[in-house]
Coordinates of C-alpha atoms (C1' of nucleotides) in Angstrom, one line a residue:
Chain A
M13 CA 0.0 0.0 0.0
E14 CA 3.1 2.3 0.0
Q15 CA 3.8 2.8 -3.7
E16 CA 0.5 4.7 -4.3
D17 CA 2.4 7.3 -6.2
S18 CA 1.7 5.4 -9.4
C19 CA -1.2 6.9 -11.3
I20 CA -1.9 3.6 -13.0
I21 CA -2.4 1.9 -9.7
R22 CA -4.6 4.8 -8.6
L23 CA -6.6 4.4 -11.8
F24 CA -7.1 0.7 -11.5
S25 CA -8.0 1.0 -7.8
N26 CA -11.0 3.1 -8.9
Y27 CA -12.5 -0.1 -10.3
C28 CA -11.5 -2.8 -7.9
A29 CA -9.5 -3.5 -4.8
L30 CA -6.1 -4.8 -5.9
S31 CA -4.0 -7.5 -4.3
E32 CA -0.3 -6.9 -3.8
E33 CA 0.4 -9.3 -6.6
D34 CA -1.7 -7.2 -8.9
K35 CA 0.0 -4.1 -7.9
R36 CA 3.4 -5.6 -8.6
L37 CA 2.1 -6.6 -12.1
L38 CA 0.9 -3.1 -12.7
H39 CA 4.2 -1.6 -11.7
R40 CA 5.8 -3.6 -14.5
L41 CA 3.8 -1.5 -16.9
E42 CA 5.5 1.6 -15.7
E43 CA 9.0 0.5 -16.0
S44 CA 11.6 2.7 -17.8
P45 CA 9.8 6.0 -17.8
I46 CA 10.8 8.5 -20.5
E47 CA 10.8 12.2 -20.3
T48 CA 9.0 13.9 -23.2
R49 CA 8.8 17.5 -24.4
A50 CA 5.8 19.5 -25.3
G51 CA 4.9 19.0 -29.0
Q52 CA 6.9 15.8 -29.3
V53 CA 5.4 13.2 -31.6
L54 CA 5.6 9.8 -29.9
W55 CA 4.5 8.0 -33.0
E56 CA 3.1 8.7 -36.5
E57 CA 0.1 7.2 -38.1
C58 CA 1.8 4.4 -40.0
D59 CA 4.5 3.5 -37.5
K60 CA 4.8 -0.1 -36.5
A61 CA 2.6 -0.8 -33.5
S62 CA 3.8 -3.3 -30.9
E63 CA 3.6 -1.3 -27.7
F64 CA 1.2 0.5 -25.5
C65 CA 2.2 3.3 -23.3
T66 CA 1.0 4.8 -20.0
I67 CA 1.1 8.5 -19.4
S68 CA 2.6 9.3 -16.0
K69 CA 2.8 13.1 -16.4
G70 CA 1.5 15.6 -18.9
W71 CA -1.3 15.6 -21.5
A72 CA -1.2 14.0 -24.9
Y73 CA -3.6 13.7 -27.8
S74 CA -4.0 11.2 -30.7
F75 CA -4.5 12.7 -34.1
R76 CA -5.0 11.9 -37.7
N77 CA -3.7 14.0 -40.6
M78 CA -6.1 14.3 -43.5
D79 CA -5.4 14.4 -47.2
D80 CA -6.4 18.0 -47.5
G81 CA -3.8 19.1 -44.9
S82 CA -6.3 19.4 -42.0
R83 CA -6.0 17.4 -38.9
Q84 CA -8.4 15.6 -36.6
I85 CA -7.6 15.3 -32.9
L86 CA -9.3 12.2 -31.6
E87 CA -8.7 11.8 -28.0
L88 CA -7.2 13.7 -25.1
F89 CA -5.1 11.7 -22.7
M90 CA -4.3 12.7 -19.1
P91 CA -2.0 11.2 -16.5
G92 CA -3.0 7.6 -15.7
D93 CA -4.4 6.9 -19.2
I94 CA -3.3 4.0 -21.2
V95 CA -2.7 4.8 -24.8
G96 CA -2.5 2.6 -27.9
M97 CA -5.1 -0.1 -27.1
R98 CA -6.7 0.6 -30.4
E99 CA -3.8 -1.0 -32.2
F100 CA -3.7 -4.2 -30.1
A101 CA -5.0 -6.1 -33.1
F102 CA -3.1 -4.2 -35.7
S103 CA 0.5 -4.1 -36.9
Q104 CA 0.5 -0.4 -37.7
R105 CA -0.6 2.7 -35.8
L106 CA -3.9 4.1 -37.0
T107 CA -3.4 7.5 -35.4
G108 CA -0.5 9.5 -34.3
L109 CA 0.3 10.5 -30.7
A110 CA 1.7 13.8 -29.6
M111 CA 2.5 15.3 -26.3
I112 CA 0.8 18.6 -25.4
D113 CA 2.9 19.3 -22.2
D114 CA 6.3 18.2 -21.1
G115 CA 5.6 14.9 -19.5
V116 CA 6.7 11.4 -18.6
I117 CA 5.5 8.2 -20.3
C118 CA 6.2 4.5 -20.1
H119 CA 6.3 2.1 -23.0
F120 CA 5.5 -1.6 -22.7
P121 CA 5.1 -4.2 -25.4
H122 CA 1.9 -5.9 -26.3
H123 CA 2.9 -9.2 -25.0
R124 CA 3.3 -7.7 -21.5
L125 CA -0.5 -7.5 -21.6
M126 CA -0.6 -11.3 -22.3
D127 CA 1.2 -11.7 -19.0
V128 CA -1.6 -9.8 -17.3
F129 CA -4.2 -11.9 -19.0
R130 CA -2.4 -15.1 -17.9
T131 CA -1.8 -14.0 -14.3
S132 CA -4.7 -11.9 -13.1
T133 CA -8.3 -12.2 -13.9
T134 CA -9.0 -9.1 -11.8
L135 CA -6.6 -6.9 -13.8
T136 CA -7.9 -8.4 -17.0
A137 CA -11.4 -7.4 -16.0
V138 CA -10.3 -3.9 -15.0
L139 CA -8.5 -3.5 -18.2
F140 CA -11.7 -4.4 -20.0
A141 CA -13.5 -1.9 -17.9
I142 CA -11.0 0.8 -18.8
V143 CA -11.3 0.0 -22.5
S144 CA -15.0 0.1 -22.1
R145 CA -15.0 3.5 -20.5
H146 CA -12.6 4.7 -23.1
Q147 CA -15.0 3.6 -25.8
A148 CA -17.8 5.4 -24.1
L149 CA -15.8 8.6 -24.3
L150 CA -15.2 8.1 -28.0
T151 CA -18.9 7.4 -28.6
E152 CA -19.8 10.6 -26.8
R153 CA -17.4 12.6 -28.8
L154 CA -18.8 11.1 -32.0
V155 CA -22.3 12.1 -31.0
N156 CA -21.0 15.5 -30.1
L157 CA -19.4 16.0 -33.5
A158 CA -22.2 14.6 -35.6
R159 CA -25.2 16.2 -34.0
R160 CA -24.4 19.4 -32.2
S161 CA -23.9 23.0 -33.1
A162 CA -20.5 24.7 -32.8
Q163 CA -21.6 26.2 -29.5
Q164 CA -22.7 22.9 -28.1
R165 CA -19.6 21.2 -29.3
L166 CA -17.3 23.6 -27.6
A167 CA -19.4 23.7 -24.4
H168 CA -19.4 19.9 -24.3
F169 CA -15.7 19.6 -24.9
I170 CA -14.8 22.1 -22.2
Y171 CA -17.2 20.7 -19.7
E172 CA -16.0 17.1 -20.3
I173 CA -12.4 18.2 -19.5
Y174 CA -13.6 20.1 -16.5
E175 CA -15.4 16.9 -15.2
R176 CA -12.5 14.7 -15.9
L177 CA -10.2 16.9 -14.0
N178 CA -12.6 17.1 -11.1
Q179 CA -12.6 13.3 -11.0
T180 CA -8.9 13.0 -10.6
G181 CA -9.3 14.8 -7.4
A182 CA -8.2 18.4 -8.0
P183 CA -11.4 20.3 -7.1
S184 CA -11.2 23.6 -8.8
D185 CA -14.3 25.8 -8.4
G186 CA -14.5 26.4 -12.1
H187 CA -10.8 27.2 -12.7
F188 CA -8.5 25.0 -14.6
R189 CA -5.7 24.9 -17.2
L190 CA -6.4 23.8 -20.7
P191 CA -3.1 23.8 -22.6
L192 CA -4.6 23.9 -26.1
S193 CA -4.6 26.6 -28.7
Q194 CA -7.8 27.5 -30.4
E195 CA -6.6 25.9 -33.5
Q196 CA -6.0 22.6 -31.6
I197 CA -9.5 22.9 -30.1
G198 CA -10.8 23.4 -33.6
D199 CA -9.0 20.3 -34.7
A200 CA -10.6 18.4 -32.0
L201 CA -14.1 19.6 -32.7
G202 CA -14.0 19.7 -36.5
L203 CA -14.3 23.4 -36.5
S204 CA -12.1 26.1 -38.0
S205 CA -10.0 28.1 -35.6
V206 CA -11.8 31.2 -36.6
H207 CA -15.1 29.8 -35.6
V208 CA -13.7 28.6 -32.3
S209 CA -12.6 32.1 -31.6
R210 CA -16.0 33.5 -32.4
T211 CA -17.7 30.9 -30.2
F212 CA -15.4 31.8 -27.3
T213 CA -16.2 35.4 -27.8
S214 CA -19.9 34.6 -27.7
F215 CA -19.4 32.5 -24.5
R216 CA -17.6 35.4 -22.9
K217 CA -20.5 37.7 -23.6
Q218 CA -22.9 35.2 -22.1
H219 CA -20.6 34.8 -19.1
L220 CA -20.4 31.1 -19.6
V221 CA -16.7 30.6 -20.3
L222 CA -13.8 33.0 -19.6
R223 CA -10.6 32.0 -21.3
E224 CA -7.3 33.7 -20.9
R225 CA -4.6 32.0 -22.9
H226 CA -4.6 28.6 -21.3
R227 CA -6.5 29.4 -18.2
M228 CA -10.2 28.6 -18.2
H229 CA -12.8 29.8 -15.8
L230 CA -16.4 28.6 -15.8
P231 CA -18.5 31.0 -13.7
N232 CA -21.5 28.7 -14.1
P233 CA -20.6 25.2 -14.9
Q234 CA -24.2 24.0 -14.6
A235 CA -25.4 26.4 -17.3
L236 CA -22.6 25.2 -19.6
A237 CA -23.5 21.6 -19.1
E238 CA -27.1 22.4 -19.9
L239 CA -26.2 24.2 -23.1
A240 CA -24.1 21.2 -24.1
D241 CA -26.9 18.8 -23.3
F242 CA -24.3 17.1 -21.2
D243 CA -25.2 13.7 -19.7
S244 CA -22.5 12.8 -17.3
R245 CA -23.4 9.2 -17.0
Y246 CA -20.7 8.3 -19.5
L247 CA -18.1 9.7 -17.2
N248 CA -19.4 8.9 -13.7
D249 CA -21.2 5.6 -13.9
S250 CA -18.1 3.7 -14.9
L251 CA -16.5 3.8 -11.5
K252 CA -18.8 1.1 -10.2
P253 CA -17.2 -1.9 -8.6
I254 CA -16.4 -4.4 -11.2
F255 CA -16.6 -8.2 -10.8
C256 CA -13.4 -9.0 -8.9
D257 CA -11.9 -12.3 -8.2
N258 CA -9.3 -11.7 -5.6
G259 CA -10.5 -13.2 -2.3
K260 CA -13.9 -11.8 -1.7
Q261 CA -16.1 -12.8 -4.6
E262 CA -19.4 -12.2 -3.0
R263 CA -19.9 -9.1 -5.2
Q264 CA -20.6 -11.3 -8.1
N265 CA -24.0 -12.6 -7.1
G266 CA -26.4 -9.6 -7.8
S267 CA -26.3 -8.5 -11.3
S268 CA -24.9 -5.0 -11.7
N269 CA -24.9 -2.7 -8.7
V270 CA -24.0 1.0 -8.6
T271 CA -21.7 2.6 -6.0
T272 CA -23.5 5.8 -5.1
E273 CA -27.2 6.2 -5.7
Chain B
M4 CA -14.3 -29.0 -36.1
E5 CA -17.9 -29.8 -36.9
Q6 CA -19.9 -27.0 -35.4
E7 CA -18.4 -24.4 -37.7
D8 CA -21.9 -23.0 -38.3
S9 CA -21.5 -20.6 -35.4
C10 CA -20.5 -17.1 -36.7
I11 CA -18.9 -16.3 -33.4
I12 CA -16.5 -19.1 -33.8
R13 CA -15.9 -18.2 -37.3
L14 CA -15.2 -14.6 -36.2
F15 CA -12.8 -15.6 -33.5
S16 CA -11.0 -18.1 -35.8
N17 CA -10.0 -15.1 -37.9
Y18 CA -7.7 -14.0 -35.1
C19 CA -6.3 -17.3 -33.8
A20 CA -6.5 -21.0 -34.0
L21 CA -8.9 -22.2 -31.3
S22 CA -8.7 -25.3 -29.2
E23 CA -11.8 -27.5 -28.8
E24 CA -12.0 -26.3 -25.3
D25 CA -12.1 -22.7 -26.5
K26 CA -14.8 -23.5 -29.0
R27 CA -16.9 -25.1 -26.3
L28 CA -16.5 -21.9 -24.2
L29 CA -17.6 -19.8 -27.1
H30 CA -20.6 -21.9 -27.8
R31 CA -21.8 -21.0 -24.4
L32 CA -22.0 -17.4 -25.5
E33 CA -24.6 -18.4 -28.1
E34 CA -27.0 -20.3 -25.9
S35 CA -30.7 -19.5 -26.0
P36 CA -31.0 -17.7 -29.3
I37 CA -33.9 -15.4 -29.6
E38 CA -35.8 -14.5 -32.8
T39 CA -36.2 -10.8 -33.3
R40 CA -38.2 -8.7 -35.7
A41 CA -37.1 -5.8 -38.0
G42 CA -37.3 -2.5 -36.1
Q43 CA -37.4 -4.2 -32.7
V44 CA -35.6 -2.2 -30.0
L45 CA -33.5 -4.6 -27.9
W46 CA -32.7 -2.0 -25.3
E47 CA -33.2 1.7 -24.7
E48 CA -30.6 4.2 -23.7
C49 CA -31.0 4.1 -20.0
D50 CA -31.9 0.4 -19.5
K51 CA -30.0 -1.6 -17.0
A52 CA -26.8 -3.1 -18.5
S53 CA -25.7 -6.4 -17.4
E54 CA -25.6 -8.4 -20.6
F55 CA -23.8 -8.6 -23.9
C56 CA -25.3 -10.1 -26.9
T57 CA -24.1 -11.7 -30.0
I58 CA -25.8 -11.3 -33.4
S59 CA -26.3 -14.6 -35.2
K60 CA -28.5 -13.3 -38.0
G61 CA -29.7 -10.0 -39.2
W62 CA -28.3 -6.5 -38.9
A63 CA -28.6 -4.1 -36.0
Y64 CA -27.5 -0.6 -35.1
S65 CA -26.8 1.3 -31.9
F66 CA -28.3 4.8 -31.5
R67 CA -28.7 7.8 -29.4
N68 CA -31.8 10.0 -29.2
M69 CA -31.0 13.6 -28.9
D70 CA -32.8 16.3 -27.0
D71 CA -33.9 18.0 -30.2
G72 CA -35.7 14.9 -31.4
S73 CA -33.0 13.9 -33.9
R74 CA -31.1 10.7 -33.6
Q75 CA -27.6 9.5 -34.1
I76 CA -26.8 6.0 -35.3
L77 CA -23.4 5.1 -34.0
E78 CA -22.5 1.6 -35.1
L79 CA -23.7 -1.0 -37.6
F80 CA -23.6 -4.6 -36.4
M81 CA -23.6 -7.6 -38.6
P82 CA -23.8 -11.3 -37.9
G83 CA -20.9 -12.4 -35.7
D84 CA -20.5 -9.1 -34.0
I85 CA -20.6 -8.8 -30.2
V86 CA -22.7 -5.9 -29.0
G87 CA -22.7 -4.1 -25.7
M88 CA -19.1 -4.2 -24.7
R89 CA -19.2 -0.5 -24.2
E90 CA -21.2 -0.9 -21.1
F91 CA -19.1 -3.5 -19.4
A92 CA -18.0 -0.9 -16.9
F93 CA -21.4 0.7 -16.6
S94 CA -24.6 -0.1 -14.9
Q95 CA -26.8 1.6 -17.5
R96 CA -26.8 1.5 -21.3
L97 CA -25.4 4.5 -23.0
T98 CA -27.0 3.8 -26.4
G99 CA -30.0 2.0 -27.6
L100 CA -29.9 -1.0 -29.8
A101 CA -32.4 -1.8 -32.6
M102 CA -32.7 -4.5 -35.2
I103 CA -32.7 -3.5 -38.8
D104 CA -33.7 -6.9 -40.2
D105 CA -35.5 -9.8 -38.8
G106 CA -32.7 -11.8 -37.0
V107 CA -31.5 -14.0 -34.2
I108 CA -29.5 -12.8 -31.2
C109 CA -28.1 -14.4 -28.1
H110 CA -27.9 -12.8 -24.7
F111 CA -25.3 -13.6 -22.1
P112 CA -24.5 -11.9 -18.8
H113 CA -21.4 -9.9 -18.1
H114 CA -20.1 -12.5 -15.6
R115 CA -20.0 -15.1 -18.4
L116 CA -17.1 -13.0 -19.7
M117 CA -15.4 -13.5 -16.4
D118 CA -15.5 -17.2 -17.1
V119 CA -13.7 -16.6 -20.3
F120 CA -11.0 -14.5 -18.6
R121 CA -10.5 -17.1 -16.0
T122 CA -10.4 -20.0 -18.4
S123 CA -8.8 -19.1 -21.6
T124 CA -6.0 -16.6 -22.2
T125 CA -6.4 -17.1 -25.9
L126 CA -10.0 -16.1 -26.0
T127 CA -9.3 -13.2 -23.7
A128 CA -6.7 -12.0 -26.2
V129 CA -9.0 -12.4 -29.1
L130 CA -11.7 -10.6 -27.3
F131 CA -9.3 -7.7 -26.8
A132 CA -8.4 -7.8 -30.4
I133 CA -12.1 -7.6 -31.3
V134 CA -12.7 -4.7 -29.0
S135 CA -9.6 -3.1 -30.5
R136 CA -10.8 -3.5 -34.0
H137 CA -14.2 -2.2 -33.0
Q138 CA -12.6 0.9 -31.5
A139 CA -10.8 1.4 -34.8
L140 CA -14.1 1.4 -36.6
L141 CA -15.5 3.9 -34.2
T142 CA -12.4 6.1 -34.6
E143 CA -12.7 6.0 -38.4
R144 CA -16.3 7.0 -38.2
L145 CA -15.4 9.9 -36.0
V146 CA -12.9 11.2 -38.5
N147 CA -15.4 10.7 -41.2
L148 CA -18.0 12.8 -39.4
A149 CA -15.7 15.5 -38.2
R150 CA -13.6 16.1 -41.3
R151 CA -15.3 15.2 -44.5
S152 CA -17.9 16.6 -46.8
A153 CA -21.3 15.1 -47.3
Q154 CA -20.2 13.3 -50.5
Q155 CA -17.1 11.9 -48.8
R156 CA -19.1 10.8 -45.7
L157 CA -21.6 8.9 -47.8
A158 CA -19.0 7.4 -50.0
H159 CA -17.0 6.3 -47.0
F160 CA -20.0 4.8 -45.3
I161 CA -21.0 2.8 -48.3
Y162 CA -17.6 1.7 -49.1
E163 CA -17.0 0.5 -45.5
I164 CA -20.0 -1.6 -45.6
Y165 CA -19.0 -3.0 -49.0
E166 CA -15.6 -4.0 -47.6
R167 CA -17.0 -5.5 -44.5
L168 CA -19.4 -7.6 -46.5
N169 CA -16.6 -8.7 -48.7
Q170 CA -14.6 -9.8 -45.7
T171 CA -17.3 -12.1 -44.5
G172 CA -16.8 -14.0 -47.7
A173 CA -19.7 -13.1 -49.9
P174 CA -17.8 -11.7 -53.0
S175 CA -20.3 -9.5 -54.7
D176 CA -18.8 -7.7 -57.7
G177 CA -20.2 -4.4 -56.5
H178 CA -23.7 -5.6 -55.7
F179 CA -25.1 -5.9 -52.2
R180 CA -28.1 -5.2 -50.0
L181 CA -28.1 -2.2 -47.7
P182 CA -31.3 -2.4 -45.7
L183 CA -31.3 1.2 -44.5
S184 CA -33.6 4.1 -45.5
Q185 CA -32.0 7.4 -46.6
E186 CA -33.2 8.8 -43.3
Q187 CA -31.4 6.2 -41.4
I188 CA -28.3 6.8 -43.4
G189 CA -28.6 10.4 -42.6
D190 CA -28.9 9.6 -38.9
A191 CA -25.7 7.7 -39.2
L192 CA -23.8 10.4 -41.0
G193 CA -25.1 13.4 -39.3
L194 CA -26.8 14.6 -42.4
S195 CA -30.4 15.5 -43.2
S196 CA -32.3 12.9 -45.2
V197 CA -32.9 15.5 -47.9
H198 CA -29.2 16.0 -48.3
V199 CA -28.6 12.3 -48.4
S200 CA -31.0 12.1 -51.3
R201 CA -29.3 14.9 -53.1
T202 CA -25.9 13.2 -52.6
F203 CA -27.2 9.9 -53.9
T204 CA -28.6 11.7 -57.0
S205 CA -25.2 13.2 -57.5
F206 CA -23.5 9.8 -57.2
R207 CA -25.9 8.4 -59.7
K208 CA -25.0 11.1 -62.2
Q209 CA -21.3 10.4 -61.6
H210 CA -21.9 6.7 -62.0
L211 CA -20.4 6.0 -58.7
V212 CA -23.3 4.5 -56.8
L213 CA -26.6 3.1 -58.1
R214 CA -29.2 2.6 -55.4
E215 CA -32.5 1.1 -56.0
R216 CA -34.5 0.8 -52.7
H217 CA -32.2 -1.4 -50.7
R218 CA -30.1 -2.8 -53.4
M219 CA -26.7 -1.1 -54.0
H220 CA -24.5 -1.3 -57.0
L221 CA -21.0 0.1 -57.2
P222 CA -19.9 0.2 -60.8
N223 CA -16.5 1.4 -59.8
P224 CA -15.6 0.7 -56.2
Q225 CA -12.1 1.9 -56.6
A226 CA -13.3 5.4 -57.6
L227 CA -15.6 5.5 -54.7
A228 CA -12.9 4.6 -52.3
E229 CA -10.7 7.3 -53.6
L230 CA -13.4 9.9 -53.4
A231 CA -13.9 8.9 -49.7
D232 CA -10.2 9.0 -49.0
F233 CA -10.6 5.5 -47.8
D234 CA -7.7 3.9 -46.1
S235 CA -8.6 0.3 -45.6
R236 CA -5.9 -0.5 -43.0
Y237 CA -8.4 -0.1 -40.2
L238 CA -10.5 -3.0 -41.7
N239 CA -7.9 -5.3 -43.1
D240 CA -4.8 -5.1 -40.9
S241 CA -6.7 -6.4 -37.9
L242 CA -6.8 -9.9 -39.0
K243 CA -3.2 -10.6 -38.2
P244 CA -2.5 -13.5 -36.0
I245 CA -2.7 -12.5 -32.4
F246 CA -0.4 -13.8 -29.6
C247 CA -2.0 -17.1 -28.8
D248 CA -1.3 -19.4 -25.9
N249 CA -2.8 -22.7 -26.9
G250 CA -0.1 -25.2 -27.6
K251 CA 2.2 -23.6 -30.2
Q252 CA 3.5 -20.5 -28.7
E253 CA 6.4 -19.9 -31.1
R254 CA 4.5 -17.0 -32.6
Q255 CA 5.2 -14.9 -29.6
N256 CA 8.9 -14.3 -30.1
G257 CA 9.1 -11.8 -32.9
S258 CA 7.3 -8.6 -32.1
S259 CA 4.3 -8.0 -34.3
N260 CA 4.1 -9.8 -37.6
V261 CA 1.6 -9.4 -40.4
T262 CA -0.1 -12.2 -42.2
T263 CA 0.2 -11.1 -45.8
E264 CA 2.9 -8.7 -46.9
Chain C
dC5 C1' 12.8 46.2 -31.2
dG6 C1' 11.1 43.1 -34.0
dC7 C1' 9.3 38.7 -34.9
dA8 C1' 6.4 34.5 -34.8
dG9 C1' 2.7 32.3 -33.2
dT10 C1' -2.0 33.2 -31.7
dA11 C1' -6.3 35.6 -31.5
dT12 C1' -10.0 38.8 -33.1
dT13 C1' -13.1 40.8 -36.4
dG14 C1' -15.5 41.8 -40.9
dA15 C1' -17.2 40.5 -45.4
dA16 C1' -18.1 37.2 -48.8
dA17 C1' -18.6 32.3 -50.2
dA18 C1' -19.8 27.6 -49.6
dA19 C1' -22.1 23.8 -47.5
dT20 C1' -25.9 22.0 -45.5
dA21 C1' -30.6 22.4 -43.2
dT22 C1' -35.3 23.5 -43.4
dC23 C1' -39.7 24.0 -45.4
dA24 C1' -42.9 22.6 -48.8
dA25 C1' -44.9 20.3 -52.5
dG26 C1' -45.3 16.4 -55.3
dA27 C1' -44.1 11.6 -57.1
dG28 C1' -43.6 6.7 -56.8
dG29 C1' -44.4 2.2 -54.7
dG30 C1' -46.2 -1.4 -52.1
dG31 C1' -49.4 -3.3 -48.9
dT32 C1' -54.2 -3.6 -47.3
dG33 C1' -59.0 -3.7 -47.1
dG34 C1' -63.1 -3.3 -49.7
Chain D
dC25 C1' -58.7 -5.7 -58.9
dC26 C1' -58.9 -1.2 -57.4
dA27 C1' -58.5 2.6 -54.3
dC28 C1' -56.4 4.4 -50.8
dC29 C1' -52.9 5.4 -47.6
dC30 C1' -48.5 5.5 -45.6
dC31 C1' -43.9 5.7 -46.2
dT32 C1' -39.9 6.9 -48.8
dC33 C1' -37.8 9.6 -52.0
dT34 C1' -37.0 13.7 -55.1
dT35 C1' -36.6 18.5 -56.2
dG36 C1' -36.9 23.5 -55.7
dA37 C1' -36.6 27.7 -53.0
dT38 C1' -34.9 29.8 -49.0
dA39 C1' -32.6 30.1 -44.5
dT40 C1' -28.9 29.1 -41.5
dT41 C1' -24.4 27.7 -40.1
dT42 C1' -19.8 27.5 -40.8
dT43 C1' -15.7 28.3 -43.8
dT44 C1' -12.5 31.0 -46.1
dC45 C1' -10.0 35.0 -47.0
dA46 C1' -7.9 39.1 -45.4
dA47 C1' -6.6 42.6 -42.4
dT48 C1' -5.3 43.9 -37.9
dA49 C1' -4.1 43.4 -32.9
dC50 C1' -2.0 41.0 -29.1
dT51 C1' 1.7 38.5 -26.5
dG52 C1' 5.7 36.6 -25.1
dC53 C1' 10.4 36.1 -26.3
dG54 C1' 15.0 36.4 -28.4

DNA sequence: CGCAGTATTGAAAAATATCAAGAGGGGTGG
DNA sequence: CCACCCCTCTTGATATTTTTCAATACTGCG
C-alpha cells in the first residue's frame, strides 16, 4: 500500500481492490519512464505498433492527418491513461500520438499484456472496464461532432475536460488549465479556428466561459453543461465496482450494482 | 471442427486457431438464441446493462436519441458481432440497440465473460483484439463525421459496408443489399435525409453508386474509395495472428508480424 | 525592437438544413 | 382488382451555419 504514487495503480484502484500481486504486475507496466517534451510526436500514423504506453505526467492527444492538410484530434489523454489499445489487433498505428505538455510516459510491449491476462483475472477485468470506459468517451465525442452546433460542441468539450479533471481529485471551483490553442481545439471539434474564436467570444459575452490564454474559468458550470446537453453518466457511472476475483467474490451474485445512488 | 456453423466461432477463428475447449466456451455465448423482428428495439438508452449479446442473424444498429428529437446512429452490427461491450464498466446502457432486419440474437450476462477471462488466455486476447478492432471502426467513423464533406461521408460509409461484407466471404462484384432508408443513413452520417437524397442523386450522375431501394451497386468501387479518401488498413490489418497461448507458442517471439505482406 | 505564433473581427462564399410540394411504390381492405 | 394510404424519395426555394480570405491586434520572447 506504499507505492500509491503510481497513477496507473490509482486508476485501476477506482474499479476494484487490488492485491499486492496485482500491484506488482501493474508496476511492471510503468518501467523505464521516458521524459518527453511539449509537442513531441511519440508516433506517427503508420508506424509499427507493438507497444502501449501509459502516461505518468503531462497531457497528450491522438490525431489523424487528413489528405487536405487538415488534422483531426481524436482523444485527449491525461495522467493515468493507457494509450495505444486501439492497435492491439493491428500491426500499424492508425493514429499519431503527440505530447501537449512536457511529461513522462512509459512504454510496454503488447505481450506484456498477455502476462496480465495469464496471471490476473482481476486486472484483466479492470482493463476491459477501462477500455469500455474509453469507448464510451469516444462514442460521446462522436455524438458531439455529428449532432451538435458549434456552441454545443465547444461547451461539451470544455465541460468534459472540467469533469475529468474534477474526477482526478483536483477540485477547482471552475478554474483549470487547458493547454490547447484555439486551433487545436478546432482540430478536436471539427471546426475552423476562426469559428472557435467566435464561439469563445460569444461565451464570454454570455458569461459562460472566460478564457485567458490557457487558463479557463467557468463562472457557471451548470449552465454550460445544460447548453451542451451534457449527460455525465458516461463519465461517472463507470466507476462502479467491477466483478473481482481476488479473495472476496461475494460481489458477483447480484447483477450490476452501482456505487452511489 | 464440426460445429463451424457458429458465426462467433468463425469470427474468433480469424484471429487465432482455437482449441476444442475454446470452442466449447464460445458456444456457451450463443445459448438460448432469440428471434427478433425488424425494427425491434432490444434495449433503450437508460436500461440496466448487465448483458452482452451476439448477433447470429440480421443487422442491428446502436443509436442515441438527442434532445432536439434527432437521432444519431453510432454503429452498424452484422452477424458475428458482439454488442454491448461499451457498457461492461457501466450499470446503464449508454446507447439503444435496434434490429434492422429480422434476425437472431443471443444474450449472455457480463459475468460469463469473467469465465472466459479465467479459463482461456487465448479467448481473452482475441476478445481484446475484437474490441480493439471495434474501436478502430469507431475512430474512423469519428474522423469521417468530423472532417469530411457530405459526399465523402456517404462514400466512406457505403464503401466501408461493402468492404465489411466482402470480408465475411460473400464476394459480390459491387452488388449488395443495404437495408437502410435514406433517413437512417442520414442519422448515421449526421446529415439530413434530404441531403442524403441529393448526394445519392449526384452519385448516380457520376456513375459511382446506383441505389434502388435497398439494393446497391458500385460500378467502380475503386473510384468510390478514392473519393472517400478510404484507407482500408483499419479494416484489413486487424486480421493478423494475435499472440496465442494454446499449444504452439512460437509465434510470440518476434514482435508483431503481419499475415500477408 | 522586431518577430512569430496566436487571437480577433469583418465580409463574402460555400455547405448544409429546413420547409414545402409532389411523385412513386407497395401493402391492405373493400 | 382497385382505391387508398403511408412511407420513402425527389426536387426547388430559401434560411442558417460555418468556412474561407484578409486585415489587424496582441503577446511573449530572443
